[in-house]
Coordinates of C-alpha atoms in Angstrom, one line a residue:
X171 CA 0.0 0.0 0.0
X172 CA 2.9 2.4 0.8
X173 CA 4.1 1.9 -2.8
X174 CA 0.9 3.1 -4.3
X175 CA 0.5 5.9 -1.8
X176 CA 4.1 7.0 -2.5
X177 CA 4.0 6.7 -6.4
X178 CA 0.4 7.4 -7.2
X179 CA -1.4 9.1 -4.3
X180 CA 1.3 11.4 -2.9
X181 CA 1.4 12.8 0.6
X182 CA -1.5 14.6 2.2
X183 CA 0.9 17.4 3.1
X184 CA 1.5 18.0 -0.7
X185 CA -2.1 18.1 -1.5
X186 CA -2.9 21.3 -3.3
X187 CA -6.4 20.7 -4.8
X188 CA -9.3 18.4 -4.3
X189 CA -11.8 17.9 -7.2
X190 CA -15.3 16.9 -6.2
X191 CA -18.0 16.2 -8.7
X192 CA -21.3 17.5 -7.3
X193 CA -24.9 16.5 -8.4
X194 CA -27.9 18.8 -8.2
X195 CA -31.1 16.9 -7.8
X196 CA -30.0 14.0 -10.1
X197 CA -30.4 16.4 -13.0
X198 CA -27.1 18.3 -13.3
X199 CA -23.4 17.8 -12.5
X200 CA -21.0 20.6 -11.5
X201 CA -17.5 20.6 -10.1
X202 CA -16.3 21.9 -6.7
X203 CA -12.5 22.6 -6.6
X204 CA -11.0 23.0 -3.2
X205 CA -7.8 24.9 -3.6
X206 CA -6.0 24.0 -0.4
X207 CA -3.0 26.4 -0.8
X208 CA -5.1 29.4 -1.7
X209 CA -7.8 28.5 0.7
X210 CA -10.5 29.0 -2.0
X211 CA -13.5 27.1 -3.2
X212 CA -14.1 27.2 -6.9
X213 CA -17.5 26.2 -8.3
X214 CA -17.3 25.2 -12.0
X215 CA -20.8 25.0 -13.5
X216 CA -21.6 24.7 -17.2
X217 CA -25.2 25.6 -16.6
X218 CA -25.6 28.1 -13.8
X219 CA -29.2 28.5 -12.6
X220 CA -30.4 31.3 -10.4
X221 CA -33.2 29.2 -9.1
X222 CA -30.7 26.4 -8.0
X223 CA -27.8 28.6 -6.9
X224 CA -28.9 28.7 -3.2
X225 CA -29.2 24.9 -3.1
X226 CA -25.9 24.3 -4.8
X227 CA -24.2 26.8 -2.5
X228 CA -25.6 25.0 0.6
X229 CA -24.3 21.6 -0.8
X230 CA -20.9 23.1 -1.5
X231 CA -20.7 24.6 2.1
X232 CA -21.6 21.2 3.6
X233 CA -18.9 19.4 1.6
X234 CA -16.3 22.1 2.4
X235 CA -17.0 21.9 6.1
X236 CA -16.7 18.1 6.0
X237 CA -13.4 18.3 4.2
X238 CA -12.1 21.0 6.5
X239 CA -13.0 18.8 9.5
X240 CA -11.3 15.8 7.9
X241 CA -8.1 17.7 7.1
X242 CA -7.7 19.1 10.6
X243 CA -8.3 15.7 12.3
X244 CA -4.9 14.0 13.1
X245 CA -6.4 10.6 12.5
X246 CA -6.8 11.5 8.8
X247 CA -3.0 11.4 8.4
X248 CA -2.1 8.3 10.4
X249 CA -5.2 6.1 10.8
X250 CA -6.5 3.3 8.6
X251 CA -10.1 3.6 9.7
X252 CA -11.2 3.5 6.1
X253 CA -9.8 0.0 5.8
X254 CA -11.9 -1.0 8.8
X255 CA -15.1 0.5 7.3
X256 CA -14.5 -1.5 4.1
X257 CA -13.8 -4.7 6.1
X258 CA -16.9 -4.2 8.2
X259 CA -19.0 -3.7 5.1
X260 CA -17.9 -7.0 3.8
X261 CA -18.2 -8.9 7.1
X262 CA -21.5 -7.4 8.2
X263 CA -23.1 -9.0 5.2
X264 CA -22.4 -12.4 6.6
X265 CA -23.1 -12.1 10.3
X266 CA -25.4 -10.4 12.7
X267 CA -22.8 -10.6 15.5
X268 CA -21.0 -7.4 14.9
X269 CA -18.6 -7.9 17.8
X270 CA -16.8 -10.8 16.2
X271 CA -15.1 -8.7 13.5
X272 CA -11.6 -8.2 14.9
X273 CA -9.5 -5.1 14.4
X274 CA -5.9 -6.5 14.2
X275 CA -3.0 -7.1 11.8
X276 CA -4.3 -10.5 10.6
X277 CA -7.6 -8.9 9.5
X278 CA -5.6 -6.0 7.9
X279 CA -3.5 -8.5 6.0
X280 CA -6.5 -10.6 4.9
X281 CA -8.2 -7.4 3.6
X282 CA -5.2 -6.5 1.6
X283 CA -4.8 -9.9 0.1
X284 CA -8.5 -10.1 -0.8
X285 CA -8.3 -6.7 -2.5
X286 CA -5.2 -7.7 -4.5
X287 CA -6.6 -11.1 -5.5
X288 CA -10.1 -9.9 -6.3
X289 CA -11.1 -11.0 -9.8
X290 CA -12.3 -7.4 -10.5
X291 CA -8.9 -6.0 -9.7
X292 CA -7.5 -5.0 -13.1
X293 CA -4.0 -4.5 -11.8
X294 CA -3.8 -7.8 -9.8
X295 CA -0.9 -9.2 -11.8
X296 CA 1.1 -6.0 -11.7
X297 CA 0.7 -5.8 -7.9
X298 CA 1.8 -9.4 -7.5
X299 CA 4.8 -8.9 -9.8
X300 CA 5.9 -5.9 -7.8
X301 CA 5.4 -7.8 -4.5
X302 CA 7.6 -10.6 -5.8
X303 CA 10.3 -8.2 -7.0
X304 CA 10.2 -6.4 -3.6
X305 CA 10.6 -9.6 -1.7
X306 CA 13.4 -10.9 -3.9
X307 CA 15.3 -7.6 -3.6
X308 CA 14.8 -7.6 0.2
X309 CA 16.1 -11.2 0.4
X310 CA 19.1 -10.3 -1.7
X311 CA 19.8 -7.3 0.5
X312 CA 19.6 -9.4 3.7
X313 CA 21.9 -12.0 2.3
X314 CA 24.4 -9.3 1.4
X315 CA 24.5 -8.3 5.1
X316 CA 25.5 -11.8 6.2
X317 CA 29.3 -12.1 6.7
X318 CA 30.9 -15.1 5.2

């Protein structure tokens, strides 16, 4: 996961803009751009509508407040609670005993493996190839440390 975060997702500290597609009453899409560095909200709308502006503005404000709360919360930067939400969504479909779903490293690893091996994962082979290369390079490095 760190590989993907490092190469594809970047660091939260480097985040400059967040792009959020917004939907108005299942009829129209517009885009909210949150410019983190300039501390601006930009609303891009191909069909502005005076009758809907107030509703769109209220929706934008709700989303902006949510994002602000998320970005100032320390757990956003160091917690994997999203992984647990995903795990619980899977597990809760199979059980009514919600206290049996463990939050531990075994569950974390099982979730990662299930995500990688999922038949709908279009990059499954690439992830597996990189994992094998990583393990081999680590093994070679460890062997180079052993004195003969």
